[in-house]
Short mmCIF file of C-alpha atoms in Angstrom, two decimals:
data_model
loop_
_atom_site.label_atom_id
_atom_site.label_comp_id
_atom_site.label_asym_id
_atom_site.label_seq_id
_atom_site.Cartn_x
_atom_site.Cartn_y
_atom_site.Cartn_z
CA MET A 1 189.37 142.86 27.16
CA SER A 2 186.32 141.35 25.49
CA SER A 3 184.99 143.27 22.54
CA GLY A 4 182.09 145.54 23.54
CA PRO A 5 178.61 145.82 22.17
CA SER A 6 178.83 146.64 18.47
CA SER A 7 176.82 149.84 18.82
CA VAL A 8 178.75 151.24 21.79
CA SER A 9 182.29 152.60 21.76
CA SER A 10 184.60 151.87 24.66
CA VAL A 11 185.41 154.78 26.97
CA GLY A 12 187.92 155.65 29.66
CA PHE A 13 187.47 154.96 33.35
CA ASP A 14 185.85 158.23 34.43
CA ALA A 15 183.19 158.06 31.72
CA TRP A 16 182.61 154.37 32.44
CA ARG A 17 182.22 155.01 36.18
CA GLU A 18 179.65 157.72 35.52
CA ALA A 19 177.81 155.50 33.05
CA ILE A 20 177.36 152.55 35.42
CA SER A 21 176.20 154.80 38.27
CA SER A 22 173.68 156.44 35.95
CA ALA A 23 172.43 153.18 34.45
CA PHE A 24 172.12 151.27 37.73
CA VAL A 25 172.33 152.96 41.12
CA PRO A 26 175.00 155.29 42.59
CA LEU A 27 178.20 153.26 42.93
CA ILE A 28 181.80 153.73 44.01
CA ALA A 29 184.16 152.37 41.36
CA SER A 30 187.93 152.13 41.44
CA PRO A 31 190.27 150.61 38.84
CA GLU A 32 192.63 147.78 39.72
CA SER A 33 194.64 148.52 36.59
CA PRO A 34 196.21 151.84 35.53
CA VAL A 35 193.48 154.44 34.92
CA ALA A 36 195.14 155.60 31.72
CA SER A 37 194.81 152.16 30.13
CA PHE A 38 191.32 151.30 31.41
CA ARG A 39 188.67 150.81 28.77
CA GLY A 40 185.04 149.91 29.34
CA ALA A 41 181.64 149.94 27.68
CA LEU A 42 177.99 149.82 28.68
CA ASP A 43 174.94 148.96 26.60
CA SER A 44 171.49 149.12 28.24
CA THR A 45 167.89 148.59 27.19
CA THR A 46 164.62 148.63 29.07
CA LEU A 47 161.86 146.05 28.80
CA GLY A 48 158.93 147.44 30.73
CA ASP A 49 160.26 148.01 34.23
CA VAL A 50 163.12 145.55 33.71
CA GLN A 51 166.52 146.81 32.55
CA LEU A 52 169.09 144.66 30.79
CA SER A 53 172.67 145.93 30.59
CA GLU A 54 175.87 144.50 29.21
CA VAL A 55 178.87 145.83 31.14
CA ILE A 56 182.42 145.44 29.88
CA GLY A 57 185.61 146.63 31.50
CA ASP A 58 189.08 145.96 32.83
CA ARG A 59 190.07 144.95 36.34
CA SER A 60 188.16 147.06 38.86
CA ARG A 61 186.15 147.12 42.04
CA VAL A 62 182.60 148.40 42.43
CA ARG A 63 180.98 149.16 45.79
CA ARG A 64 177.49 150.11 46.95
CA SER A 65 177.89 151.87 50.28
CA PRO A 66 175.36 152.43 53.10
CA ALA A 67 175.55 156.18 52.52
CA MET A 68 174.65 155.73 48.86
CA ILE A 69 171.74 153.51 49.79
CA ARG A 70 170.42 156.12 52.20
CA SER A 71 170.62 158.83 49.55
CA ALA A 72 169.15 156.83 46.66
CA ASP A 73 167.42 153.49 46.98
CA PRO A 74 165.19 152.64 44.01
CA GLY A 75 164.43 149.19 45.45
CA VAL A 76 165.81 146.99 42.69
CA VAL A 77 167.50 143.61 42.57
CA LYS A 78 170.32 142.71 40.19
CA VAL A 79 171.08 139.37 38.58
CA GLY A 80 174.54 139.19 37.04
CA LEU A 81 175.47 136.65 34.36
CA GLN A 82 179.23 136.34 33.88
CA LEU A 83 179.96 136.13 30.16
CA SER A 84 183.75 136.32 30.33
CA GLY A 85 186.36 136.95 32.98
CA HIS A 86 185.97 136.32 36.70
CA SER A 87 184.35 138.25 39.52
CA THR A 88 183.36 137.97 43.16
CA VAL A 89 180.17 139.35 44.69
CA HIS A 90 180.25 140.11 48.43
CA GLN A 91 176.95 140.68 50.25
CA ASP A 92 175.20 139.58 53.46
CA GLY A 93 178.41 138.04 54.81
CA ARG A 94 178.85 135.75 51.81
CA CYS A 95 180.84 135.81 48.60
CA ALA A 96 179.96 134.32 45.23
CA VAL A 97 182.86 133.53 42.91
CA LEU A 98 181.69 133.73 39.30
CA THR A 99 183.25 132.14 36.25
CA PRO A 100 181.80 132.38 32.73
CA GLY A 101 178.25 131.02 32.73
CA ASP A 102 177.59 131.62 36.43
CA LEU A 103 174.83 133.79 37.90
CA ALA A 104 174.57 135.74 41.15
CA VAL A 105 171.81 137.77 42.78
CA TYR A 106 172.50 140.98 44.72
CA ASP A 107 170.18 143.49 46.35
CA THR A 108 170.91 147.19 45.77
CA SER A 109 169.17 148.06 49.04
CA VAL A 110 172.00 146.31 50.94
CA GLU A 111 175.67 147.24 50.70
CA TYR A 112 177.77 145.04 48.43
CA ASP A 113 181.19 144.80 46.80
CA LEU A 114 181.88 143.49 43.32
CA ASP A 115 185.49 142.56 42.60
CA LEU A 116 186.16 142.21 38.88
CA ALA A 117 189.37 140.18 38.88
CA ASP A 118 190.29 140.61 35.22
CA SER A 119 188.91 141.99 31.99
CA PHE A 120 185.27 141.03 32.01
CA ASP A 121 181.95 140.99 30.23
CA MET A 122 178.82 140.75 32.40
CA LEU A 123 175.13 140.81 31.52
CA VAL A 124 173.02 142.35 34.30
CA ALA A 125 169.24 142.22 34.67
CA VAL A 126 167.77 144.84 37.01
CA VAL A 127 164.32 143.93 38.34
CA PRO A 128 162.09 145.99 40.68
CA ARG A 129 161.92 144.37 44.12
CA ALA A 130 158.14 144.86 44.03
CA ALA A 131 157.89 142.65 40.92
CA LEU A 132 159.46 139.66 42.68
CA ARG A 133 157.20 137.24 44.51
CA VAL A 134 159.66 136.34 47.25
CA ALA A 135 159.82 137.13 50.94
CA ASP A 136 162.53 139.42 52.28
CA ARG A 137 164.13 136.51 54.08
CA GLU A 138 164.27 134.47 50.87
CA LEU A 139 166.04 137.29 49.07
CA THR A 140 168.53 137.74 51.91
CA ASP A 141 169.25 134.00 51.91
CA ALA A 142 169.80 133.92 48.13
CA THR A 143 172.15 136.88 47.61
CA ALA A 144 175.87 136.41 46.89
CA ARG A 145 175.60 132.71 46.07
CA THR A 146 177.16 131.19 42.97
CA ILE A 147 174.35 129.82 40.80
CA GLY A 148 175.20 127.48 37.96
CA THR A 149 173.37 127.47 34.63
CA ALA A 150 173.84 123.86 33.57
CA ALA A 151 170.61 122.77 35.28
CA GLY A 152 167.70 124.07 37.30
CA VAL A 153 166.28 127.59 37.06
CA GLY A 154 169.66 128.97 36.03
CA SER A 155 169.49 126.91 32.84
CA LEU A 156 166.23 128.71 31.98
CA LEU A 157 167.24 132.25 32.92
CA ARG A 158 170.62 132.26 31.15
CA PRO A 159 169.28 131.65 27.60
CA LEU A 160 166.46 134.15 28.19
CA MET A 161 168.94 136.87 29.16
CA LEU A 162 171.17 136.04 26.20
CA SER A 163 168.29 136.05 23.73
CA LEU A 164 167.07 139.39 25.08
CA ARG A 165 170.55 140.83 24.69
CA ALA A 166 170.53 139.71 21.06
CA GLY A 167 167.02 140.87 20.21
CA ALA A 168 165.88 143.31 22.89
CA ALA A 169 165.07 145.99 20.33
CA GLY A 170 162.09 143.95 19.21
CA ALA A 171 160.61 143.81 22.71
CA GLY A 172 161.20 147.33 23.91
CA SER A 173 157.64 148.57 24.38
CA GLY A 174 153.98 147.70 24.63
CA VAL A 175 152.68 144.23 25.31
CA ALA A 176 155.91 142.50 24.30
CA ALA A 177 157.83 144.39 26.96
CA SER A 178 155.12 143.68 29.53
CA LEU A 179 155.18 139.94 28.84
CA VAL A 180 158.98 139.86 28.84
CA GLU A 181 159.01 141.75 32.13
CA ASP A 182 156.67 139.16 33.67
CA ALA A 183 158.78 136.28 32.37
CA VAL A 184 162.03 137.74 33.72
CA ALA A 185 160.47 138.58 37.11
CA ASP A 186 158.98 135.08 37.40
CA LEU A 187 162.27 133.37 36.58
CA VAL A 188 164.27 135.62 38.92
CA SER A 189 161.74 134.89 41.69
CA ALA A 190 162.13 131.15 41.03
CA LEU A 191 165.92 131.54 40.96
CA ILE A 192 165.90 133.26 44.36
CA ARG A 193 163.65 130.62 45.90
CA SER A 194 165.70 127.75 44.51
CA SER A 195 169.01 129.31 45.57
CA ALA A 196 168.23 129.63 49.27
CA PRO A 197 169.59 126.75 51.37
CA ILE A 198 166.94 124.19 52.23
CA GLN A 199 167.52 124.69 55.94
CA ALA A 200 166.67 128.38 55.55
CA LEU A 201 163.07 127.52 54.69
CA GLY A 202 161.25 126.71 57.90
CA ALA A 203 157.66 125.56 58.18
CA GLY A 204 156.36 129.11 57.97
CA GLU A 205 158.27 129.91 54.79
CA THR A 206 157.11 126.65 53.23
CA ILE A 207 153.49 127.56 53.93
CA LEU A 208 154.10 131.06 52.57
CA LEU A 209 155.48 129.69 49.29
CA SER A 210 152.60 127.26 48.98
CA ALA A 211 150.05 129.98 49.74
CA ARG A 212 151.47 132.22 47.03
CA THR A 213 151.35 129.36 44.53
CA PHE A 214 147.75 128.57 45.50
CA ILE A 215 146.77 132.22 45.06
CA GLU A 216 148.41 132.41 41.63
CA ALA A 217 146.47 129.33 40.51
CA ASN A 218 143.12 130.64 41.75
CA LEU A 219 143.08 134.34 40.88
CA ASP A 220 140.13 133.77 38.55
CA ASP A 221 137.94 132.70 41.49
CA PRO A 222 135.98 135.74 42.80
CA GLY A 223 135.60 133.91 46.10
CA LEU A 224 139.34 133.69 46.70
CA SER A 225 140.00 135.28 50.10
CA PRO A 226 142.43 135.10 53.03
CA ALA A 227 140.03 132.69 54.75
CA VAL A 228 139.98 130.37 51.73
CA VAL A 229 143.79 130.37 51.46
CA ALA A 230 144.17 129.76 55.20
CA ALA A 231 141.66 126.90 55.18
CA HIS A 232 143.41 125.24 52.23
CA HIS A 233 146.65 125.24 54.24
CA HIS A 234 145.01 124.25 57.54
CA VAL A 235 146.21 127.35 59.37
CA SER A 236 144.43 130.32 60.90
CA VAL A 237 143.93 133.54 59.00
CA ARG A 238 145.88 135.33 61.72
CA TYR A 239 148.89 133.05 61.24
CA LEU A 240 148.73 133.41 57.46
CA GLN A 241 148.63 137.20 57.78
CA LYS A 242 151.71 137.03 60.00
CA LEU A 243 153.60 135.10 57.31
CA PHE A 244 152.66 137.56 54.57
CA ALA A 245 153.69 140.45 56.83
CA TYR A 246 157.33 139.50 56.12
CA ASP A 247 156.80 141.29 52.79
CA GLY A 248 154.85 144.15 54.37
CA LEU A 249 151.66 142.94 52.70
CA SER A 250 148.38 141.52 53.88
CA VAL A 251 146.99 138.42 52.14
CA ALA A 252 144.19 140.49 50.59
CA THR A 253 146.68 143.05 49.27
CA PHE A 254 148.79 140.34 47.65
CA ILE A 255 145.71 138.85 45.97
CA ARG A 256 144.60 142.26 44.73
CA GLN A 257 148.05 143.15 43.38
CA ARG A 258 148.39 139.91 41.49
CA ARG A 259 144.91 140.31 39.98
CA LEU A 260 145.71 143.85 38.89
CA ASP A 261 149.02 142.70 37.40
CA ARG A 262 147.21 140.07 35.34
CA CYS A 263 144.60 142.60 34.18
CA ARG A 264 147.30 145.11 33.24
CA ARG A 265 149.07 142.46 31.16
CA ASP A 266 145.88 141.48 29.31
CA LEU A 267 144.78 145.07 28.71
CA ALA A 268 148.09 145.76 26.96
CA ASP A 269 147.85 142.63 24.78
CA PRO A 270 146.66 143.23 21.18
CA ALA A 271 145.43 139.64 21.10
CA GLN A 272 142.98 140.53 23.90
CA ARG A 273 141.66 143.76 22.35
CA HIS A 274 138.36 142.12 21.38
CA ARG A 275 137.55 141.53 25.06
CA SER A 276 135.81 144.24 27.05
CA ILE A 277 137.51 145.72 30.10
CA GLY A 278 134.82 144.14 32.27
CA ALA A 279 135.48 140.71 30.78
CA VAL A 280 139.21 141.04 31.39
CA SER A 281 138.81 142.08 35.01
CA ALA A 282 136.16 139.41 35.71
CA SER A 283 138.42 136.70 34.30
CA HIS A 284 140.89 137.52 37.07
CA GLY A 285 138.34 137.58 39.89
CA LEU A 286 137.51 141.32 39.88
CA VAL A 287 133.83 141.17 38.94
CA ASP A 288 132.78 144.67 40.02
CA ALA A 289 133.74 146.82 37.02
CA SER A 290 133.54 150.19 38.79
CA HIS A 291 135.56 148.91 41.75
CA PHE A 292 138.16 147.49 39.37
CA SER A 293 138.40 150.81 37.51
CA ARG A 294 139.06 152.69 40.78
CA LEU A 295 141.69 150.19 41.89
CA PHE A 296 143.43 150.26 38.52
CA ARG A 297 143.61 154.07 38.47
CA GLN A 298 144.88 154.18 42.08
CA THR A 299 147.60 151.65 41.23
CA TYR A 300 148.75 152.71 37.77
CA GLY A 301 147.63 156.35 37.53
CA LEU A 302 145.39 155.71 34.52
CA SER A 303 141.92 154.31 34.05
CA PRO A 304 141.75 150.93 32.25
CA ARG A 305 140.44 152.71 29.12
CA GLN A 306 143.26 155.27 29.20
CA PHE A 307 145.79 152.48 29.70
CA ARG A 308 144.54 150.74 26.57
CA GLU A 309 144.71 153.98 24.61
CA VAL A 310 148.29 154.61 25.74
CA ASN A 311 149.17 151.12 24.45
CA GLY A 312 147.54 151.87 21.10
CA LEU A 313 144.44 149.73 21.69
CA ALA A 314 140.94 151.08 21.23
CA ASP A 315 138.50 150.29 24.01
CA VAL A 316 135.82 147.74 23.27
#
């Protein structure tokens, strides 16, 4: 078996099974080798709302059952990077065979099986579904597919995950964690979009992707609205709303969420502490300071001023 994280001692199967269910989501685990000889280890860190875990163990099988999903569904997506050994991810009627260097995406809200064929070392990023800018259909089309890391988005995500494993302690809180969280969520979103088969993206999905990109590029425009986005794409507002409904969001809600996300990031950034709260919100298209303050509190449970204080930044 690969040597575990230097700061974590290997444990027996029962302790390992409890550890992975506690760190991730409730899981059914069974060893494929004698229980008495099984050794495993788990090392986890959090970066904002993103969790990064290195999982090591001997031959085993891990399952996420429908009953477990019904009892506990935190709404997170996993991205596994095989470091050593071999494994197979089964989900949505597909299977992804992973060799060292390969990635796979799997959704904890849908049942899956993970067959760990031999002693293994896997790095797993756990990202909130709400942080990913992908439609439900895109996620379903991208799960349980073998994703290489020699080129494309995989070649960007792999070194990021490895560097975070090596130096995560320096990005565990505050603005660093927030920026890292954004970077991981953006790359995982891009990975999901790029992994779906081309034929899976019909005209509607293509417009949806383009509309999201257009919104991201124009969040600073106070006049950005569903009508503006629809006109840019030569479709009706009603049709655009129908496309966004795949994610359970309206166009206006998506715009508002992305603006608030940008404001939250800047308000936690020490480099932005000289800017007033009103200047930060206006730079992302939210020009009414009192309205922004209400939205921010409703979304994050703190006023913008309190959020800055929690992050160790005095209000300007």
